[in-house]
Amino acid sequence: MSTVRDAAFDVLRSRGLTTVFCNPGSTEVPLLTDLPDDLRFVLALHEASVVGMATGWAIGTEAPALVVLHTTAGLGTAVGAIATARVNRAPLVILVGQQDRRHVALEPFLTGRLEGLAGDYPVWADQPARAQDVPGALARAWHEAVTARGPALVIVPMDDWRAPFDGEVLAAPARLLRPAAVPDADLAPLVQLLTGARSPAIVAGAGAAWDPLVALAERLRCPVFQESFGARAGFPQDHPQYAGVLPADRARLRERLAPHDVVLAVGAPVFRQYVYAPGPLVAPGTSVALVTDDPAEAHRSPADLAYLASPAAVCARLTTLLPTRTASAPRATAPGASPSGPDDAPLRGRPLRAAHVLSALASRLPADTVLVEETPSSRPDLHRLVPARTSLGFVSAAMGGLGFGVPAAVGLRMALPDRPVVAVVGDGAALYGLHALWSATHYRVGALFVVLANGRYAVMDRLADDQGGKAPWPPFTEVDVRGLARSLGCPARRVDSYDELTATLDEVVPNLAAREEPLLLDVTVAVDLDFQP
């Protein structure tokens, strides 16, 4: 007799959801025991790592990843990572276990009050009314995750898996097409705006498609900025028209965009900020247009003209409709070396700074490297020194919560086993996701983790300084990241000097693409509070 579990597995197979990211609990045992051989189980030691690894996998494969979480404890612990997946627009199908349906009304041990626990971060959530509706709910969750590019959640009581199934999957189409063509008549207002622009500019975000956007930028002969706090690079950062990352405060944003009378944001919000400052986002006389396939992004952006449409389709069509501008294309300043140069560290006896490490990486990393960033105090140096040469050349947590970098790098490398994967993380951020190193070691995931260890939350220290006060939190210089990594089975090395750094990178980087075990470098760096987000 076919069961709900059998039918659910068929749905998962048909949607390509054959890798299960999980930290199991008792309510998931009926689903996971004797898992079929064609379904791969990937264990992580903490739910934030489970979701973070799945997020990396989804970004790398550009397809939904499957997550299994354990009732209230699992879902509650994973909410922050689910929020990051939502803002990073990573499609996830999340199965959450629940107590036995037959006595859940009595709230037995491990009953979860699960509906709404993750807030509005799931793009869709459901607890099927009947066990027989579970396979259809999973199929719909896959569609919802793809369409809304975010986590879709299905709550399943543990006894549902053994219930008989009548052979009919309801509630989801077998095939869903998403036509992306944009009629020329609908594009006419944007064509008119850009044709009449004296000095246009583009802001590229994580939702942009590289090739069509490059063609459009070259047609317009305009500078292209990267959105601040983006989930990934929206434009090649070694392109001569690349103009850098937009500032994350209104005064500097207005100043940066003031020379431009038309600003077109593509796959990016208008505009991502950090610390509040008064005043408008752009100077008077600057018109802002937006192209995005994210409804929430379109609806909340204070743009003069917004398109809810495929950025790739819109950019491709605009390139044919717009005349080539006669102005000379701008020559943006290429990313450069550290202000004082990496070689001055050993020569002058100075300690390593983050810029020395990033400059050494930049000169060695292959062009196809997937670079995951979670080092807030060093992010400006990373943007300046390590240009993204592919769309995955910069991947970060757009939500801002810590704990993304290490597990995301593991998931990305699992999804892209032939590409070098490097995570550059601060020690404070690394401590939120180190559990994923066990998974990296166990599943032979050959990513490189470069931990910039200054023994403190440098961004928080800077913010406290800006308030003119003293931070109450102490440094945590006693923490030994290398020792923690080794306790999880991950090979790790301490790096204290520039010579050690370059020797290690020269040994490791050339073989990154073929590497079959992870490596963590615990790099001691000096505190550098002279940065602006």
Coordinates of C-alpha atoms in Angstrom, one line a residue:
M1 CA 0.0 0.0 0.0
S2 CA 1.3 3.4 -1.0
T3 CA 1.8 5.9 1.9
V4 CA 1.9 9.6 2.2
R5 CA 5.6 9.3 2.7
D6 CA 6.0 7.4 -0.6
A7 CA 4.0 10.0 -2.4
A8 CA 6.0 12.8 -0.8
F9 CA 9.3 11.2 -1.9
D10 CA 8.0 11.0 -5.5
V11 CA 7.1 14.8 -5.3
L12 CA 10.6 15.6 -4.0
R13 CA 12.3 13.5 -6.7
S14 CA 10.2 15.2 -9.5
R15 CA 11.2 18.6 -8.2
G16 CA 14.9 17.8 -7.8
L17 CA 14.7 18.0 -4.0
T18 CA 16.9 14.9 -3.4
T19 CA 19.4 16.5 -0.9
V20 CA 18.0 16.8 2.6
F21 CA 19.6 19.4 4.9
C22 CA 18.7 18.5 8.5
N23 CA 19.3 18.3 12.2
P24 CA 16.8 15.6 13.1
G25 CA 14.4 15.3 16.1
S26 CA 12.0 12.7 17.2
T27 CA 9.1 14.1 15.2
E28 CA 11.0 13.6 12.0
V29 CA 12.1 10.0 12.6
P30 CA 9.1 8.5 10.8
L31 CA 10.1 10.5 7.7
L32 CA 13.8 9.9 7.8
T33 CA 14.2 6.3 9.0
D34 CA 15.3 4.0 6.0
L35 CA 15.6 7.0 3.7
P36 CA 15.7 5.8 0.1
D37 CA 19.2 5.5 -1.4
D38 CA 18.5 8.1 -4.0
L39 CA 17.9 10.8 -1.4
R40 CA 21.1 12.3 0.2
F41 CA 21.0 13.2 3.9
V42 CA 23.3 16.1 5.0
L43 CA 23.6 16.5 8.7
A44 CA 24.4 19.9 10.3
L45 CA 24.9 20.3 14.1
H46 CA 22.7 23.4 14.5
E47 CA 19.5 24.5 12.7
A48 CA 21.1 27.8 11.7
S49 CA 23.8 25.9 9.9
V50 CA 21.1 23.6 8.4
V51 CA 19.3 26.6 6.8
G52 CA 22.6 28.4 6.0
M53 CA 24.0 25.4 4.1
A54 CA 20.7 25.0 2.3
T55 CA 20.8 28.7 1.4
G56 CA 24.3 28.3 -0.1
W57 CA 23.1 25.3 -2.0
A58 CA 20.1 27.1 -3.4
I59 CA 22.2 30.1 -4.4
G60 CA 24.8 27.8 -6.1
T61 CA 22.3 25.6 -7.9
E62 CA 19.8 28.4 -8.6
A63 CA 17.1 26.0 -7.6
P64 CA 15.2 25.2 -4.3
A65 CA 16.9 23.3 -1.5
L66 CA 15.1 21.0 0.9
V67 CA 15.3 21.6 4.7
V68 CA 13.9 19.5 7.5
L69 CA 13.5 21.1 10.9
H70 CA 12.4 19.8 14.3
T71 CA 9.1 21.3 15.6
T72 CA 9.3 24.4 17.8
A73 CA 13.0 24.0 18.8
G74 CA 14.2 23.6 15.3
L75 CA 12.1 26.2 13.6
G76 CA 12.5 28.7 16.4
T77 CA 16.3 28.3 16.4
A78 CA 16.4 28.7 12.6
V79 CA 14.2 31.8 12.2
G80 CA 17.2 34.1 11.9
A81 CA 18.6 32.0 9.1
I82 CA 15.2 31.8 7.4
A83 CA 15.0 35.6 7.5
T84 CA 18.4 35.7 5.8
A85 CA 17.3 33.3 3.1
R86 CA 14.2 35.4 2.5
V87 CA 16.2 38.7 2.1
N88 CA 18.8 36.8 0.0
R89 CA 16.0 35.5 -2.1
A90 CA 17.1 31.9 -1.8
P91 CA 14.3 29.4 -2.6
L92 CA 13.9 26.8 0.2
V93 CA 11.3 24.1 0.8
I94 CA 11.2 23.7 4.6
L95 CA 9.5 20.7 6.2
V96 CA 8.8 21.2 9.9
G97 CA 7.9 18.2 12.0
Q98 CA 4.9 18.3 14.4
Q99 CA 3.6 15.9 17.1
D100 CA 1.2 13.1 16.3
R101 CA -2.0 14.6 14.8
R102 CA -4.2 12.2 16.8
H103 CA -3.4 13.9 20.2
V104 CA -1.9 17.2 19.2
A105 CA -5.0 18.9 20.6
L106 CA -3.9 17.8 24.1
E107 CA -0.5 19.5 23.5
P108 CA 1.7 16.6 24.4
F109 CA 5.5 16.8 24.8
L110 CA 7.1 18.5 21.7
T111 CA 3.9 19.9 20.4
G112 CA 4.8 23.0 18.4
R113 CA 2.7 26.1 18.1
L114 CA 4.3 26.4 14.7
E115 CA 1.9 28.5 12.6
G116 CA 3.4 32.0 12.6
L117 CA 6.5 31.1 14.6
A118 CA 8.7 32.3 11.7
G119 CA 6.7 35.4 11.3
D120 CA 6.4 36.8 7.7
Y121 CA 9.8 35.5 6.7
P122 CA 8.4 32.4 4.8
V123 CA 7.0 33.3 1.5
W124 CA 4.3 30.7 2.1
A125 CA 3.4 28.4 5.0
D126 CA 0.8 25.6 5.4
Q127 CA -0.2 22.8 7.7
P128 CA -2.3 20.5 5.5
A129 CA -5.7 19.7 6.8
R130 CA -5.3 16.0 6.0
A131 CA -2.3 13.7 5.8
Q132 CA -3.2 13.0 2.2
D133 CA -2.7 16.7 1.3
V134 CA 0.9 16.7 2.3
P135 CA 2.4 15.7 -1.1
G136 CA 0.4 18.4 -2.8
A137 CA 1.5 20.9 -0.2
L138 CA 5.1 20.0 -0.9
A139 CA 4.6 20.5 -4.6
R140 CA 3.0 23.8 -4.0
A141 CA 5.8 24.9 -1.6
W142 CA 8.3 24.2 -4.4
H143 CA 6.3 26.5 -6.8
E144 CA 6.0 29.2 -4.1
A145 CA 9.7 29.1 -3.3
V146 CA 10.6 29.4 -7.0
T147 CA 8.1 32.2 -7.8
A148 CA 8.7 34.3 -4.7
R149 CA 12.4 33.2 -4.4
G150 CA 12.3 32.5 -0.7
P151 CA 11.6 29.9 1.9
A152 CA 8.2 28.1 1.8
L153 CA 7.2 26.1 4.8
V154 CA 5.1 22.9 5.3
I155 CA 4.2 21.6 8.8
V156 CA 3.7 17.9 8.9
P157 CA 2.5 15.9 12.0
M158 CA 4.6 12.8 12.5
D159 CA 1.8 10.2 12.0
D160 CA 1.0 11.7 8.5
W161 CA 3.9 9.9 6.9
R162 CA 2.5 6.4 7.5
A163 CA -1.1 7.3 6.4
P164 CA -2.4 5.6 3.2
F165 CA -2.3 7.6 0.0
D166 CA -4.9 7.4 -2.7
G167 CA -2.6 8.2 -5.6
E168 CA -3.7 11.8 -6.4
V169 CA -1.5 14.8 -5.7
L170 CA -3.7 17.8 -5.3
A171 CA -3.1 21.6 -4.9
A172 CA -0.2 22.1 -7.3
P173 CA 0.2 22.0 -11.1
A174 CA 2.5 19.4 -12.6
R175 CA 4.2 22.2 -14.7
L176 CA 4.1 26.0 -14.2
L177 CA 5.4 28.4 -16.8
R178 CA 6.4 31.9 -16.0
P179 CA 6.5 34.0 -19.3
A180 CA 8.9 37.0 -18.9
A181 CA 8.3 39.0 -22.1
V182 CA 7.7 42.7 -21.6
P183 CA 5.6 44.6 -24.3
D184 CA 7.4 47.5 -25.9
A185 CA 4.4 49.7 -25.1
D186 CA 4.8 49.1 -21.4
L187 CA 8.5 50.0 -21.7
A188 CA 7.9 53.2 -23.5
P189 CA 7.9 55.4 -20.3
L190 CA 11.3 54.0 -19.3
V191 CA 12.7 54.3 -22.8
Q192 CA 11.6 58.0 -22.9
L193 CA 13.1 58.6 -19.4
L194 CA 16.5 57.1 -20.3
T195 CA 16.6 58.6 -23.8
G196 CA 16.2 62.1 -22.4
A197 CA 18.7 61.6 -19.6
R198 CA 21.6 63.9 -19.6
S199 CA 23.7 61.8 -17.2
P200 CA 22.1 58.4 -16.4
A201 CA 23.4 55.9 -13.9
I202 CA 22.6 52.3 -13.0
V203 CA 22.4 50.7 -9.5
A204 CA 22.8 46.9 -9.8
G205 CA 21.5 44.5 -7.2
A206 CA 21.5 40.9 -6.4
G207 CA 18.4 40.4 -8.7
A208 CA 20.2 41.7 -11.8
A209 CA 21.2 39.5 -14.7
W210 CA 24.8 40.1 -15.6
D211 CA 24.9 39.8 -19.4
P212 CA 21.8 41.8 -20.2
L213 CA 22.8 44.5 -17.7
V214 CA 26.3 44.8 -19.1
A215 CA 24.9 45.2 -22.6
L216 CA 22.5 47.9 -21.3
A217 CA 25.2 49.7 -19.4
E218 CA 27.4 49.8 -22.4
R219 CA 24.5 51.0 -24.6
L220 CA 23.9 53.9 -22.1
R221 CA 27.7 54.5 -21.5
C222 CA 26.9 55.2 -17.9
P223 CA 28.5 54.3 -14.5
V224 CA 27.1 51.3 -12.7
F225 CA 27.0 51.2 -8.9
Q226 CA 26.5 48.2 -6.6
E227 CA 23.7 48.4 -4.1
S228 CA 24.9 48.6 -0.5
F229 CA 24.5 45.5 1.7
G230 CA 23.6 43.4 -1.3
A231 CA 23.3 39.6 -1.3
R232 CA 25.6 39.2 -4.3
A233 CA 27.3 41.2 -7.0
G234 CA 24.9 42.5 -9.6
F235 CA 27.6 43.7 -12.2
P236 CA 31.2 42.7 -13.0
Q237 CA 33.3 44.7 -10.7
D238 CA 36.3 44.7 -13.0
H239 CA 34.3 46.3 -15.8
P240 CA 35.5 49.8 -16.7
Q241 CA 32.1 51.3 -16.0
Y242 CA 31.8 49.8 -12.5
A243 CA 31.7 52.8 -10.1
G244 CA 31.8 51.1 -6.7
V245 CA 29.4 50.3 -3.8
L246 CA 26.8 53.0 -2.9
P247 CA 27.1 54.5 0.5
A248 CA 24.7 53.3 3.2
D249 CA 23.8 56.8 4.6
R250 CA 21.6 59.4 2.9
A251 CA 24.0 62.3 2.9
R252 CA 26.8 60.4 1.1
L253 CA 24.2 58.6 -1.2
R254 CA 22.8 62.0 -2.3
E255 CA 26.3 63.2 -3.0
R256 CA 27.3 60.2 -5.0
L257 CA 24.2 60.2 -7.1
A258 CA 23.9 64.0 -7.5
P259 CA 25.6 64.2 -10.9
H260 CA 23.0 61.9 -12.4
D261 CA 19.5 63.1 -13.5
V262 CA 18.2 59.6 -14.0
V263 CA 19.1 56.6 -11.8
L264 CA 17.9 53.1 -12.8
A265 CA 17.9 50.5 -10.1
V266 CA 18.0 46.9 -11.5
G267 CA 17.3 44.0 -9.1
A268 CA 18.0 46.3 -6.2
P269 CA 15.9 48.2 -3.6
V270 CA 15.6 52.0 -3.7
F271 CA 17.9 52.3 -1.7
R272 CA 19.3 50.1 1.0
Q273 CA 20.5 52.1 4.0
Y274 CA 21.9 51.5 7.5
V275 CA 22.0 54.2 10.2
Y276 CA 19.1 56.6 9.8
A277 CA 19.9 60.1 8.6
P278 CA 17.3 62.8 7.7
G279 CA 16.7 64.1 4.2
P280 CA 15.7 62.6 0.8
L281 CA 17.4 59.7 -0.7
V282 CA 18.4 61.6 -3.9
A283 CA 18.9 65.3 -4.7
P284 CA 16.1 67.3 -6.2
G285 CA 16.0 66.9 -10.0
T286 CA 17.1 63.2 -9.9
S287 CA 14.5 60.7 -11.2
V288 CA 14.6 57.1 -10.0
A289 CA 13.3 54.1 -11.9
L290 CA 13.2 50.5 -10.7
V291 CA 13.1 47.2 -12.4
T292 CA 12.6 44.2 -10.1
D293 CA 10.8 40.8 -10.0
D294 CA 10.3 41.1 -6.3
P295 CA 6.8 42.4 -5.5
A296 CA 7.7 43.6 -2.0
E297 CA 10.7 45.4 -3.4
A298 CA 8.6 47.1 -6.0
H299 CA 5.8 48.1 -3.7
R300 CA 8.0 49.7 -1.0
S301 CA 10.5 51.5 -3.2
P302 CA 10.0 55.3 -3.5
A303 CA 10.7 55.3 -7.2
D304 CA 9.2 57.7 -9.8
L305 CA 8.7 54.7 -12.1
A306 CA 8.8 51.0 -11.1
Y307 CA 8.5 47.8 -13.2
L308 CA 7.5 44.5 -11.6
A309 CA 9.1 42.3 -14.3
S310 CA 12.1 40.1 -15.2
P311 CA 15.2 42.3 -15.0
A312 CA 16.9 40.1 -17.6
A313 CA 14.0 40.5 -20.1
V314 CA 13.6 44.3 -19.5
C315 CA 17.4 45.0 -19.8
A316 CA 17.6 42.9 -23.0
R317 CA 14.7 44.7 -24.6
L318 CA 15.9 48.1 -23.5
T319 CA 19.2 47.4 -25.2
T320 CA 17.5 47.1 -28.5
L321 CA 15.1 50.0 -28.0
L322 CA 17.5 52.6 -26.8
P323 CA 19.9 54.5 -29.0
T324 CA 23.6 54.3 -28.2
R325 CA 24.6 57.4 -26.2
T326 CA 27.4 59.4 -27.8
A327 CA 29.0 60.4 -24.4
S328 CA 32.2 58.7 -23.5
A329 CA 31.8 55.8 -21.2
P330 CA 33.2 56.6 -17.7
R331 CA 36.4 55.0 -16.6
A332 CA 35.9 54.0 -13.0
T333 CA 38.8 53.8 -10.6
A334 CA 39.9 50.1 -10.4
P335 CA 40.2 48.5 -7.0
G336 CA 43.7 49.1 -5.7
A337 CA 46.1 47.9 -3.0
S338 CA 45.9 48.6 0.6
P339 CA 46.6 52.3 1.4
S340 CA 49.9 51.5 3.1
G341 CA 50.6 48.4 1.0
P342 CA 50.7 44.8 2.3
D343 CA 54.5 44.6 2.3
D344 CA 54.9 47.3 5.0
A345 CA 53.6 44.9 7.7
P346 CA 56.7 42.7 7.9
L347 CA 59.1 45.5 7.0
R348 CA 57.9 47.9 9.7
G349 CA 57.0 45.3 12.3
R350 CA 53.4 46.2 12.2
P351 CA 50.6 43.7 12.8
L352 CA 48.5 42.4 10.0
R353 CA 45.5 44.4 9.0
A354 CA 42.4 43.1 7.2
A355 CA 43.5 45.0 4.1
H356 CA 46.8 43.1 4.0
V357 CA 44.9 39.8 4.0
L358 CA 42.4 40.8 1.4
S359 CA 45.1 42.2 -0.9
A360 CA 47.0 39.0 -0.7
L361 CA 43.9 37.0 -1.5
A362 CA 42.9 39.3 -4.4
S363 CA 46.3 38.8 -6.1
R364 CA 45.9 35.0 -5.9
L365 CA 42.3 34.0 -6.3
P366 CA 41.1 32.6 -9.7
A367 CA 38.5 34.6 -11.5
D368 CA 35.8 32.0 -11.0
T369 CA 36.2 32.0 -7.2
V370 CA 33.0 32.0 -5.2
L371 CA 33.7 34.5 -2.4
V372 CA 31.4 34.5 0.7
E373 CA 31.8 37.6 2.9
E374 CA 30.8 38.1 6.5
T375 CA 33.2 40.5 8.0
P376 CA 31.3 43.8 8.6
S377 CA 34.2 45.9 9.7
S378 CA 36.4 44.8 6.8
R379 CA 33.7 44.9 4.1
P380 CA 34.7 48.3 2.6
D381 CA 38.3 47.0 2.2
L382 CA 36.9 43.8 0.6
H383 CA 34.8 45.7 -1.9
R384 CA 37.8 47.9 -2.7
L385 CA 40.4 45.2 -3.0
V386 CA 38.6 42.1 -4.2
P387 CA 36.5 42.8 -7.3
A388 CA 33.7 40.3 -8.1
R389 CA 34.5 38.9 -11.5
T390 CA 31.5 36.5 -11.6
S391 CA 28.0 36.9 -10.1
L392 CA 29.1 34.7 -7.2
G393 CA 32.3 36.6 -6.8
F394 CA 30.6 38.3 -3.9
V395 CA 28.0 36.6 -1.8
S396 CA 26.8 38.0 1.6
A397 CA 23.9 38.0 4.0
A398 CA 21.6 40.9 2.9
M399 CA 19.6 40.5 6.1
G400 CA 22.6 41.5 8.3
G401 CA 22.3 38.9 11.0
L402 CA 25.5 37.0 11.8
G403 CA 26.0 33.3 11.1
F404 CA 25.6 33.1 7.3
G405 CA 29.1 33.0 6.0
V406 CA 30.5 29.6 7.2
P407 CA 27.4 27.4 6.5
A408 CA 26.7 29.2 3.2
A409 CA 30.2 28.5 2.0
V410 CA 29.7 24.9 2.8
G411 CA 26.4 24.7 0.8
L412 CA 27.9 26.7 -2.1
R413 CA 30.8 24.3 -2.4
M414 CA 28.5 21.3 -2.2
A415 CA 26.4 22.8 -5.0
L416 CA 29.5 23.8 -7.1
P417 CA 32.1 21.2 -6.4
D418 CA 34.3 22.3 -9.3
R419 CA 34.7 25.9 -8.3
P420 CA 37.0 27.4 -5.6
V421 CA 35.0 28.6 -2.6
V422 CA 36.4 31.0 -0.1
A423 CA 34.6 32.4 3.0
V424 CA 36.1 35.6 4.5
V425 CA 34.5 36.0 7.9
G426 CA 35.2 37.9 11.1
D427 CA 35.8 35.9 14.2
G428 CA 32.7 37.3 15.8
A429 CA 30.6 36.2 12.8
A430 CA 32.3 32.9 12.6
L431 CA 31.3 31.9 16.1
Y432 CA 27.6 32.0 15.1
G433 CA 28.1 29.3 12.4
L434 CA 31.2 27.2 13.3
H435 CA 29.0 24.1 13.7
A436 CA 29.0 23.9 9.9
L437 CA 32.7 23.0 9.9
W438 CA 31.8 19.5 11.1
S439 CA 29.5 19.1 8.1
A440 CA 32.2 20.4 5.8
T441 CA 34.7 17.9 7.2
H442 CA 32.3 14.9 7.3
Y443 CA 31.1 15.4 3.7
R444 CA 34.6 16.4 2.4
V445 CA 33.7 19.9 1.4
G446 CA 36.9 21.6 0.3
A447 CA 36.1 25.2 1.0
L448 CA 38.7 27.7 2.5
F449 CA 37.6 29.7 5.5
V450 CA 39.7 32.8 6.2
V451 CA 38.8 34.1 9.7
L452 CA 39.9 37.7 10.4
A453 CA 40.4 37.5 14.1
N454 CA 40.6 40.7 16.1
G455 CA 38.9 39.4 19.2
R456 CA 36.0 41.8 19.3
Y457 CA 32.8 43.0 17.5
A458 CA 34.6 45.9 15.8
V459 CA 31.5 47.3 14.1
M460 CA 29.7 47.5 17.4
D461 CA 32.7 49.2 19.0
R462 CA 32.7 51.8 16.2
L463 CA 29.0 52.4 16.6
A464 CA 29.4 52.9 20.3
D465 CA 32.3 55.4 19.6
D466 CA 30.0 57.2 17.2
Q467 CA 27.5 57.6 20.1
G468 CA 30.2 59.2 22.1
G469 CA 30.0 56.6 24.8
K470 CA 31.8 53.5 26.1
A471 CA 30.7 50.0 25.0
P472 CA 29.8 47.7 27.9
W473 CA 30.7 44.5 26.1
P474 CA 34.3 43.2 26.5
P475 CA 36.6 41.8 23.8
F476 CA 36.8 38.0 23.5
T477 CA 40.5 37.6 22.8
E478 CA 40.5 34.3 24.8
V479 CA 38.5 32.6 22.0
D480 CA 40.7 30.2 19.9
V481 CA 38.9 29.8 16.6
R482 CA 41.6 27.4 15.4
G483 CA 41.0 25.2 18.4
L484 CA 37.3 25.3 18.0
A485 CA 37.6 24.3 14.3
R486 CA 39.9 21.4 15.2
S487 CA 37.4 20.2 17.9
L488 CA 34.9 19.9 15.1
G489 CA 37.3 17.9 13.0
C490 CA 38.2 20.7 10.6
P491 CA 41.9 21.2 9.7
A492 CA 43.0 24.7 10.9
R493 CA 46.1 26.9 11.0
R494 CA 47.0 30.0 12.9
V495 CA 48.5 32.8 10.9
D496 CA 50.2 35.7 12.7
S497 CA 52.5 37.3 10.1
Y498 CA 52.4 38.4 6.5
D499 CA 55.1 35.8 5.5
E500 CA 53.0 33.0 7.1
L501 CA 49.9 34.4 5.2
T502 CA 51.5 34.5 1.8
A503 CA 53.2 31.2 2.2
T504 CA 50.0 29.5 3.2
L505 CA 48.0 31.1 0.4
D506 CA 50.6 30.2 -2.2
E507 CA 50.3 26.6 -1.0
V508 CA 46.5 26.4 -0.8
V509 CA 45.0 28.6 -3.4
P510 CA 46.3 27.0 -6.6
N511 CA 44.6 23.7 -5.6
L512 CA 41.3 25.1 -4.2
A513 CA 39.1 23.8 -7.0
A514 CA 40.3 20.2 -6.5
R515 CA 40.5 20.4 -2.7
E516 CA 38.5 17.7 -0.9
E517 CA 38.8 18.8 2.7
P518 CA 38.0 22.1 4.4
L519 CA 40.7 24.4 5.8
L520 CA 40.3 27.2 8.3
L521 CA 42.9 30.0 8.6
D522 CA 42.7 31.8 11.9
V523 CA 44.4 35.1 10.9
T524 CA 45.3 37.5 13.6
V525 CA 44.6 41.1 12.5
A526 CA 44.8 44.4 14.3
V527 CA 41.7 46.3 15.2
D528 CA 40.9 48.9 12.6
L529 CA 37.9 51.1 13.4
D530 CA 38.6 53.6 10.7
F531 CA 35.9 52.5 8.3
Q532 CA 32.4 53.6 7.2
P533 CA 29.7 51.0 6.3

